[in-house]
């Protein structure tokens, strides 16, 4: 009887060990394994091999646990003596149920503990897992072949953040280039980007009054280099359509006598400023349009967005022959000192400079300064955000054109804040 109890405890212990291995290996996050490998953690490479051979690993561990559970049930039943209880069937049922509860409860507790850090446990238990697989390989060879469970079939599912970690690790290891890594990051951020974050703001829109004569409209198009220009009636908030350069050219070629812009307009597409960029791309592709007017919550024109703006969100700035080559949005002018365009989004600044400028309440650098000062600033005014000083360098009427950004050491920033308060 004592030997039976010892064997039962041994089988339960082996079953728990198998549970540790299975829970660890089947729940690892691949990006975390790559990170452990970079840190030189022992056995990580062998763990990655086991994870990539997911079908064989899972089958081996399941078979091991099935055998151990069966042995525990048989052993528990063998400990019942027929002569000591007339209710033999009840004893058998209670024994099986009790054994099942003990197995389930112990496995549940172990699984909860392992899931807190499955990668570490998977790496630790890799040598034992390899022993199990090698021992059971002959038994599993035929079932694996018949089930066509390719060993290279999908790994465990990983989250978006884990995939980004994997991309960053690959960049550090030199497996992918920096621009490729940035493009992948842009793809993940694409679905969270709203139209207002990439639009040309209202103040930068070149628009034409519907009463503009054709000659003046043609001059404006040629001077700007734009292929499409919004046309309004009365005020810019009342956009009635788009004027296409190619339509103007066709009019001149045909000489059909059209004298009003109204006759050349194409319908305008309007979108809310909160429209997600990925949805907008689908809509523009379906409608075969390249430009849309962005409206705010009150129905006024907030800006416009083009297909080029959307594409640049993934691939970066696309410079064409009509873009101003001399105008730089970002210039490094000294150690930890930069000259930035006021239109640059705050999120992009934080990404480029590694800063933590708050993005609540404003989308752009100029917008942040306006919010902090509460009026139209003057040249030379400075706003402090943590260890970053933002100084207005140039204005275009009421718009902040250039801002000098200087990243200060924390002590120096604190002294500047005290001086301002004094």
Short mmCIF file of C-alpha atoms in Angstrom, two decimals:
data_model
loop_
_atom_site.label_atom_id
_atom_site.label_comp_id
_atom_site.label_asym_id
_atom_site.label_seq_id
_atom_site.Cartn_x
_atom_site.Cartn_y
_atom_site.Cartn_z
CA UNK A 1 0.00 0.00 0.00
CA UNK A 2 2.85 2.36 0.89
CA UNK A 3 4.47 1.63 -2.50
CA UNK A 4 1.18 2.48 -4.23
CA UNK A 5 0.97 5.83 -2.48
CA UNK A 6 4.57 6.55 -3.43
CA UNK A 7 3.92 5.67 -7.08
CA UNK A 8 0.75 7.79 -7.10
CA UNK A 9 2.68 10.77 -5.74
CA UNK A 10 5.46 10.15 -8.29
CA UNK A 11 3.03 10.03 -11.22
CA UNK A 12 1.30 13.19 -9.97
CA UNK A 13 4.67 14.94 -9.72
CA UNK A 14 5.64 13.87 -13.25
CA UNK A 15 2.26 15.04 -14.52
CA UNK A 16 2.81 18.45 -12.95
CA UNK A 17 6.29 18.65 -14.51
CA UNK A 18 4.72 17.90 -17.89
CA UNK A 19 2.11 20.60 -17.23
CA UNK A 20 4.89 23.11 -16.55
CA UNK A 21 6.61 22.19 -19.83
CA UNK A 22 3.39 22.25 -21.87
CA UNK A 23 2.13 25.54 -20.41
CA UNK A 24 5.48 27.21 -20.88
CA UNK A 25 6.16 26.07 -24.45
CA UNK A 26 2.60 26.49 -25.73
CA UNK A 27 2.21 30.05 -24.38
CA UNK A 28 5.58 31.63 -25.11
CA UNK A 29 5.70 34.98 -26.89
CA UNK A 30 8.15 34.60 -29.72
CA UNK A 31 9.41 38.19 -29.47
CA UNK A 32 10.28 37.61 -25.79
CA UNK A 33 12.26 34.50 -26.72
CA UNK A 34 14.24 36.53 -29.25
CA UNK A 35 14.95 39.08 -26.52
CA UNK A 36 16.18 36.33 -24.15
CA UNK A 37 18.41 34.98 -26.91
CA UNK A 38 19.94 38.43 -27.39
CA UNK A 39 20.69 38.54 -23.65
CA UNK A 40 22.54 35.24 -23.95
CA UNK A 41 20.16 33.18 -21.79
CA UNK A 42 21.16 29.51 -21.93
CA UNK A 43 18.95 27.03 -23.84
CA UNK A 44 16.96 29.80 -25.56
CA UNK A 45 17.98 28.66 -29.04
CA UNK A 46 16.83 25.10 -28.28
CA UNK A 47 13.55 26.47 -26.90
CA UNK A 48 12.94 28.36 -30.15
CA UNK A 49 13.50 25.13 -32.08
CA UNK A 50 10.86 23.38 -29.94
CA UNK A 51 8.37 26.20 -30.47
CA UNK A 52 8.86 26.11 -34.25
CA UNK A 53 8.20 22.34 -34.12
CA UNK A 54 4.91 23.05 -32.41
CA UNK A 55 2.93 20.03 -33.67
CA UNK A 56 5.45 17.44 -32.51
CA UNK A 57 6.05 19.18 -29.19
CA UNK A 58 2.36 19.49 -28.36
CA UNK A 59 1.60 15.89 -29.34
CA UNK A 60 4.49 14.52 -27.27
CA UNK A 61 3.43 16.40 -24.17
CA UNK A 62 -0.24 15.47 -24.56
CA UNK A 63 0.64 11.80 -24.94
CA UNK A 64 2.88 11.96 -21.87
CA UNK A 65 0.12 13.49 -19.77
CA UNK A 66 -2.46 11.00 -21.04
CA UNK A 67 -0.23 8.08 -20.06
CA UNK A 68 0.45 9.53 -16.60
CA UNK A 69 -3.23 10.26 -15.94
CA UNK A 70 -4.18 6.75 -17.01
CA UNK A 71 -1.54 5.25 -14.70
CA UNK A 72 -2.77 7.36 -11.78
CA UNK A 73 -6.35 6.23 -12.35
CA UNK A 74 -5.34 2.56 -12.56
CA UNK A 75 -3.17 2.87 -9.48
CA UNK A 76 -5.95 4.56 -7.50
CA UNK A 77 -8.38 1.78 -8.46
CA UNK A 78 -5.89 -0.91 -7.49
CA UNK A 79 -5.78 0.52 -3.98
CA UNK A 80 -9.45 -0.42 -3.44
CA UNK A 81 -9.87 -3.81 -1.72
CA UNK A 82 -13.13 -5.53 -2.80
CA UNK A 83 -13.71 -7.21 0.53
CA UNK A 84 -13.80 -4.16 2.74
CA UNK A 85 -16.73 -2.33 1.15
CA UNK A 86 -19.97 -3.75 -0.20
CA UNK A 87 -20.54 -0.61 -2.24
CA UNK A 88 -17.70 -1.35 -4.65
CA UNK A 89 -19.11 0.58 -7.61
CA UNK A 90 -19.56 3.69 -5.45
CA UNK A 91 -15.98 3.39 -4.20
CA UNK A 92 -14.68 3.13 -7.77
CA UNK A 93 -16.62 6.21 -8.87
CA UNK A 94 -15.53 8.24 -5.85
CA UNK A 95 -11.92 7.19 -6.36
CA UNK A 96 -11.94 8.19 -10.03
CA UNK A 97 -13.68 11.51 -9.31
CA UNK A 98 -11.32 12.28 -6.44
CA UNK A 99 -8.29 11.47 -8.58
CA UNK A 100 -9.59 13.64 -11.42
CA UNK A 101 -10.21 16.56 -9.05
CA UNK A 102 -6.71 16.30 -7.58
CA UNK A 103 -5.16 16.19 -11.07
CA UNK A 104 -7.26 19.10 -12.37
CA UNK A 105 -6.73 21.29 -9.30
CA UNK A 106 -2.98 20.74 -9.22
CA UNK A 107 -2.67 21.43 -12.97
CA UNK A 108 -4.81 24.57 -12.66
CA UNK A 109 -2.64 26.01 -9.88
CA UNK A 110 0.57 25.22 -11.76
CA UNK A 111 -0.73 26.71 -15.03
CA UNK A 112 -1.72 29.98 -13.34
CA UNK A 113 1.78 30.30 -11.91
CA UNK A 114 3.57 29.48 -15.18
CA UNK A 115 1.48 31.89 -17.28
CA UNK A 116 2.97 34.81 -15.36
CA UNK A 117 6.28 34.27 -17.17
CA UNK A 118 5.99 31.37 -19.64
CA UNK A 119 9.24 32.17 -21.49
CA UNK A 120 11.49 31.69 -18.46
CA UNK A 121 9.84 28.38 -17.54
CA UNK A 122 9.93 27.19 -21.14
CA UNK A 123 13.67 27.83 -21.32
CA UNK A 124 14.27 26.14 -17.96
CA UNK A 125 12.30 23.03 -18.88
CA UNK A 126 13.63 22.69 -22.44
CA UNK A 127 16.09 19.85 -21.63
CA UNK A 128 13.29 17.75 -20.07
CA UNK A 129 10.98 18.53 -22.98
CA UNK A 130 13.62 17.28 -25.42
CA UNK A 131 13.90 14.03 -23.43
CA UNK A 132 10.12 13.49 -23.58
CA UNK A 133 10.04 14.16 -27.32
CA UNK A 134 12.97 11.86 -28.07
CA UNK A 135 11.47 9.08 -25.95
CA UNK A 136 8.03 9.33 -27.61
CA UNK A 137 9.17 10.07 -31.17
CA UNK A 138 8.79 6.45 -32.39
CA UNK A 139 5.23 6.30 -31.05
CA UNK A 140 4.27 9.67 -32.56
CA UNK A 141 5.89 9.23 -35.96
CA UNK A 142 2.88 7.58 -37.65
CA UNK A 143 0.14 9.84 -36.16
CA UNK A 144 2.09 12.97 -37.09
CA UNK A 145 2.62 11.73 -40.63
CA UNK A 146 -1.04 10.80 -41.08
CA UNK A 147 -2.31 14.11 -39.69
CA UNK A 148 -0.04 16.07 -42.03
CA UNK A 149 0.83 18.36 -39.14
CA UNK A 150 3.69 20.29 -40.71
CA UNK A 151 6.27 21.20 -38.13
CA UNK A 152 6.74 24.61 -39.68
CA UNK A 153 3.05 25.46 -39.31
CA UNK A 154 2.10 28.59 -37.46
CA UNK A 155 3.73 29.62 -34.21
CA UNK A 156 1.77 30.73 -31.21
CA UNK A 157 -0.21 33.89 -31.87
CA UNK A 158 1.61 37.07 -30.92
CA UNK A 159 0.19 40.51 -30.26
CA UNK A 160 0.89 43.71 -32.17
CA UNK A 161 3.20 44.99 -29.43
CA UNK A 162 5.13 41.73 -29.40
CA UNK A 163 5.56 41.87 -33.17
CA UNK A 164 6.83 45.45 -32.88
CA UNK A 165 9.31 44.25 -30.22
CA UNK A 166 10.44 41.57 -32.66
CA UNK A 167 10.94 44.19 -35.39
CA UNK A 168 12.99 46.36 -33.01
CA UNK A 169 15.10 43.37 -32.00
CA UNK A 170 15.69 42.49 -35.65
CA UNK A 171 16.79 46.06 -36.35
CA UNK A 172 19.24 46.02 -33.44
CA UNK A 173 20.62 42.72 -34.71
CA UNK A 174 21.10 44.23 -38.18
CA UNK A 175 18.63 41.87 -39.84
CA UNK A 176 16.48 44.73 -41.16
CA UNK A 177 17.34 48.33 -42.00
CA UNK A 178 16.19 51.34 -39.99
CA UNK A 179 13.94 52.65 -42.78
CA UNK A 180 12.33 49.21 -43.10
CA UNK A 181 11.68 49.16 -39.35
CA UNK A 182 10.14 52.65 -39.50
CA UNK A 183 7.89 51.56 -42.36
CA UNK A 184 6.64 48.56 -40.37
CA UNK A 185 5.96 50.82 -37.38
CA UNK A 186 4.03 53.17 -39.68
CA UNK A 187 1.87 50.29 -40.90
CA UNK A 188 0.84 49.44 -37.33
CA UNK A 189 0.11 53.09 -36.50
CA UNK A 190 -1.80 53.54 -39.77
CA UNK A 191 -5.11 52.22 -38.45
CA UNK A 192 -5.00 54.56 -35.42
CA UNK A 193 -4.23 57.72 -37.40
CA UNK A 194 -7.07 60.20 -38.00
CA UNK A 195 -7.54 62.52 -40.97
CA UNK A 196 -6.87 65.65 -38.90
CA UNK A 197 -3.37 64.36 -38.10
CA UNK A 198 -2.26 64.26 -41.74
CA UNK A 199 -4.44 66.92 -43.39
CA UNK A 200 -3.28 70.17 -44.93
CA UNK A 201 -4.70 72.72 -42.45
CA UNK A 202 -7.30 75.25 -43.54
CA UNK A 203 -4.86 78.19 -43.48
CA UNK A 204 -2.57 76.40 -45.98
CA UNK A 205 -5.30 75.54 -48.48
CA UNK A 206 -5.13 77.23 -51.88
CA UNK A 207 -8.74 77.73 -52.88
CA UNK A 208 -10.54 79.72 -55.56
CA UNK A 209 -13.76 81.70 -55.51
CA UNK A 210 -16.26 80.36 -58.01
CA UNK A 211 -16.44 83.86 -59.54
CA UNK A 212 -12.73 83.82 -60.44
CA UNK A 213 -12.29 84.12 -64.21
CA UNK A 214 -10.65 81.26 -66.09
CA UNK A 215 -7.44 83.15 -66.83
CA UNK A 216 -6.80 83.98 -63.17
CA UNK A 217 -7.67 80.43 -62.17
CA UNK A 218 -5.21 79.04 -64.72
CA UNK A 219 -2.46 81.34 -63.44
CA UNK A 220 -3.13 80.21 -59.85
CA UNK A 221 -2.94 76.54 -60.84
CA UNK A 222 0.28 76.99 -62.81
CA UNK A 223 1.93 78.99 -60.05
CA UNK A 224 1.00 76.50 -57.31
CA UNK A 225 1.76 73.33 -59.25
CA UNK A 226 -1.35 71.69 -57.78
CA UNK A 227 -3.41 69.40 -59.98
CA UNK A 228 -6.63 69.93 -57.99
CA UNK A 229 -7.90 73.01 -56.16
CA UNK A 230 -11.09 73.41 -54.07
CA UNK A 231 -13.56 76.03 -55.22
CA UNK A 232 -15.89 77.84 -52.81
CA UNK A 233 -18.90 80.11 -53.09
CA UNK A 234 -19.10 83.06 -50.73
CA UNK A 235 -16.65 81.73 -48.12
CA UNK A 236 -14.22 78.84 -47.83
CA UNK A 237 -16.56 76.89 -45.55
CA UNK A 238 -18.87 76.54 -48.54
CA UNK A 239 -16.80 74.31 -50.82
CA UNK A 240 -18.82 73.44 -53.94
CA UNK A 241 -16.33 71.30 -55.84
CA UNK A 242 -12.80 70.79 -57.16
CA UNK A 243 -11.16 72.33 -60.20
CA UNK A 244 -8.81 69.93 -62.00
CA UNK A 245 -5.88 71.27 -64.00
CA UNK A 246 -6.43 68.72 -66.75
CA UNK A 247 -10.01 69.96 -67.19
CA UNK A 248 -8.68 73.49 -67.75
CA UNK A 249 -6.22 72.16 -70.33
CA UNK A 250 -8.99 70.28 -72.13
CA UNK A 251 -11.10 73.46 -72.27
CA UNK A 252 -8.28 75.39 -73.92
CA UNK A 253 -7.61 72.62 -76.39
CA UNK A 254 -11.23 72.15 -77.38
CA UNK A 255 -12.08 75.85 -77.41
CA UNK A 256 -15.69 75.09 -76.43
CA UNK A 257 -16.25 78.56 -75.00
CA UNK A 258 -16.75 77.69 -71.31
CA UNK A 259 -16.37 80.91 -69.32
CA UNK A 260 -17.27 79.91 -65.75
CA UNK A 261 -15.47 77.76 -63.21
CA UNK A 262 -18.88 76.40 -62.20
CA UNK A 263 -19.04 74.43 -65.46
CA UNK A 264 -15.67 72.74 -64.80
CA UNK A 265 -16.15 71.65 -61.19
CA UNK A 266 -16.10 68.06 -60.05
CA UNK A 267 -17.95 66.91 -56.91
CA UNK A 268 -16.11 67.27 -53.60
CA UNK A 269 -15.84 64.46 -51.07
CA UNK A 270 -16.30 65.53 -47.44
CA UNK A 271 -15.05 63.58 -44.43
CA UNK A 272 -15.02 64.23 -40.65
CA UNK A 273 -11.66 65.08 -39.11
CA UNK A 274 -11.93 61.97 -36.91
CA UNK A 275 -12.10 59.62 -39.91
CA UNK A 276 -9.51 56.84 -39.59
CA UNK A 277 -6.94 56.98 -42.38
CA UNK A 278 -7.20 53.29 -43.28
CA UNK A 279 -10.97 53.64 -43.77
CA UNK A 280 -10.44 56.81 -45.80
CA UNK A 281 -7.99 55.03 -48.09
CA UNK A 282 -10.56 52.31 -48.81
CA UNK A 283 -13.24 54.91 -49.53
CA UNK A 284 -11.01 56.95 -51.83
CA UNK A 285 -9.97 53.85 -53.74
CA UNK A 286 -13.58 52.75 -54.13
CA UNK A 287 -14.72 56.21 -55.29
CA UNK A 288 -11.56 56.74 -57.39
CA UNK A 289 -10.88 60.15 -55.90
CA UNK A 290 -7.51 61.57 -54.85
CA UNK A 291 -8.57 64.40 -52.57
CA UNK A 292 -11.16 65.08 -49.86
CA UNK A 293 -12.25 68.04 -47.74
CA UNK A 294 -11.94 67.56 -43.97
CA UNK A 295 -14.70 69.18 -41.91
CA UNK A 296 -14.82 69.81 -38.17
CA UNK A 297 -17.64 69.04 -35.75
CA UNK A 298 -19.41 72.28 -36.69
CA UNK A 299 -19.33 71.58 -40.42
CA UNK A 300 -16.63 74.13 -41.17
CA UNK A 301 -13.62 73.33 -43.34
CA UNK A 302 -10.72 72.12 -41.19
CA UNK A 303 -8.39 71.15 -44.02
CA UNK A 304 -7.97 68.79 -46.92
CA UNK A 305 -6.29 65.43 -47.33
CA UNK A 306 -4.89 63.84 -50.47
CA UNK A 307 -4.00 60.33 -51.45
CA UNK A 308 -0.35 61.39 -51.33
CA UNK A 309 -0.75 62.43 -47.68
CA UNK A 310 -2.09 58.97 -46.85
CA UNK A 311 0.70 57.16 -48.69
CA UNK A 312 3.31 59.33 -46.96
CA UNK A 313 2.05 58.03 -43.61
CA UNK A 314 3.60 54.67 -44.50
CA UNK A 315 6.47 55.48 -46.85
CA UNK A 316 7.51 58.88 -45.51
CA UNK A 317 7.74 62.19 -47.33
CA UNK A 318 7.43 61.95 -51.12
CA UNK A 319 9.19 64.89 -52.74
CA UNK A 320 7.93 65.76 -56.20
CA UNK A 321 9.00 68.47 -58.65
CA UNK A 322 6.46 70.93 -57.25
CA UNK A 323 7.44 70.61 -53.60
CA UNK A 324 9.58 73.32 -52.04
CA UNK A 325 13.01 71.72 -51.86
CA UNK A 326 14.51 74.50 -49.74
CA UNK A 327 11.93 74.38 -46.94
CA UNK A 328 12.98 71.96 -44.22
CA UNK A 329 10.55 70.92 -41.52
CA UNK A 330 13.31 69.58 -39.28
CA UNK A 331 16.81 71.05 -38.86
CA UNK A 332 19.46 70.22 -36.29
CA UNK A 333 21.19 73.50 -35.44
CA UNK A 334 23.31 72.45 -32.47
CA UNK A 335 23.79 69.90 -29.69
CA UNK A 336 20.29 68.90 -28.56
CA UNK A 337 18.92 71.94 -30.39
CA UNK A 338 16.59 71.88 -33.39
CA UNK A 339 14.64 74.26 -35.61
CA UNK A 340 11.23 72.81 -36.39
CA UNK A 341 8.25 73.81 -38.46
CA UNK A 342 5.23 74.68 -36.34
CA UNK A 343 3.09 72.26 -38.35
CA UNK A 344 5.00 69.13 -37.28
CA UNK A 345 2.79 66.73 -35.27
CA UNK A 346 3.75 66.35 -31.60
CA UNK A 347 3.82 62.56 -31.87
CA UNK A 348 6.39 62.81 -34.66
CA UNK A 349 8.54 65.15 -32.56
CA UNK A 350 8.47 62.75 -29.62
CA UNK A 351 9.44 59.91 -31.93
CA UNK A 352 12.29 61.83 -33.60
CA UNK A 353 13.77 63.43 -30.49
CA UNK A 354 12.88 60.85 -27.85
CA UNK A 355 10.98 63.48 -25.88
CA UNK A 356 7.73 63.14 -23.94
CA UNK A 357 5.87 66.32 -24.91
CA UNK A 358 2.16 66.00 -23.97
CA UNK A 359 -0.12 65.49 -26.95
CA UNK A 360 -3.43 66.19 -25.21
CA UNK A 361 -5.27 69.22 -26.51
CA UNK A 362 -3.04 69.86 -29.53
CA UNK A 363 -1.87 67.93 -32.56
CA UNK A 364 1.00 70.13 -33.73
CA UNK A 365 3.92 71.99 -32.20
CA UNK A 366 2.39 75.37 -33.05
CA UNK A 367 -0.94 74.32 -31.58
CA UNK A 368 0.72 73.32 -28.30
CA UNK A 369 2.39 76.73 -27.95
CA UNK A 370 -0.90 78.51 -28.68
CA UNK A 371 -2.64 76.44 -25.98
CA UNK A 372 0.05 77.08 -23.39
CA UNK A 373 0.30 80.85 -23.97
CA UNK A 374 -3.42 81.40 -24.56
CA UNK A 375 -2.97 84.07 -27.26
CA UNK A 376 -1.03 84.77 -30.42
CA UNK A 377 2.61 84.56 -29.30
CA UNK A 378 5.39 86.96 -30.22
CA UNK A 379 8.81 86.09 -31.54
CA UNK A 380 11.13 84.94 -28.77
CA UNK A 381 8.46 83.71 -26.36
CA UNK A 382 9.32 80.39 -24.74
CA UNK A 383 7.24 77.53 -23.39
CA UNK A 384 8.75 74.85 -21.14
CA UNK A 385 7.56 71.24 -21.28
CA UNK A 386 9.48 69.07 -18.80
CA UNK A 387 13.10 69.30 -20.02
CA UNK A 388 12.23 70.78 -23.42
CA UNK A 389 12.16 74.51 -24.17
CA UNK A 390 10.09 75.69 -27.15
CA UNK A 391 10.96 79.16 -28.45
CA UNK A 392 9.00 80.92 -31.20
CA UNK A 393 11.50 81.86 -33.91
CA UNK A 394 9.24 83.05 -36.73
CA UNK A 395 5.58 83.81 -37.31
CA UNK A 396 3.56 84.10 -40.49
CA UNK A 397 0.87 86.61 -39.55
CA UNK A 398 -0.92 84.75 -36.70
CA UNK A 399 0.67 81.39 -37.45
CA UNK A 400 3.72 79.95 -35.74
CA UNK A 401 6.13 79.21 -38.57
CA UNK A 402 9.38 78.14 -36.88
CA UNK A 403 10.13 76.93 -33.35
CA UNK A 404 13.52 76.42 -31.74
CA UNK A 405 13.43 73.24 -29.68
CA UNK A 406 16.15 72.72 -27.11
CA UNK A 407 16.40 69.66 -24.89
CA UNK A 408 17.77 70.89 -21.57
CA UNK A 409 19.37 68.86 -18.78
CA UNK A 410 16.81 68.47 -15.95
CA UNK A 411 18.71 70.74 -13.53
CA UNK A 412 18.97 73.55 -16.07
CA UNK A 413 15.27 73.28 -16.89
CA UNK A 414 14.30 73.54 -13.23
CA UNK A 415 16.41 76.68 -12.81
CA UNK A 416 14.74 78.27 -15.86
CA UNK A 417 11.30 77.50 -14.44
CA UNK A 418 12.27 79.10 -11.13
CA UNK A 419 13.52 82.22 -12.95
CA UNK A 420 10.22 82.49 -14.86
CA UNK A 421 8.22 82.16 -11.63
CA UNK A 422 10.44 84.78 -9.98
#
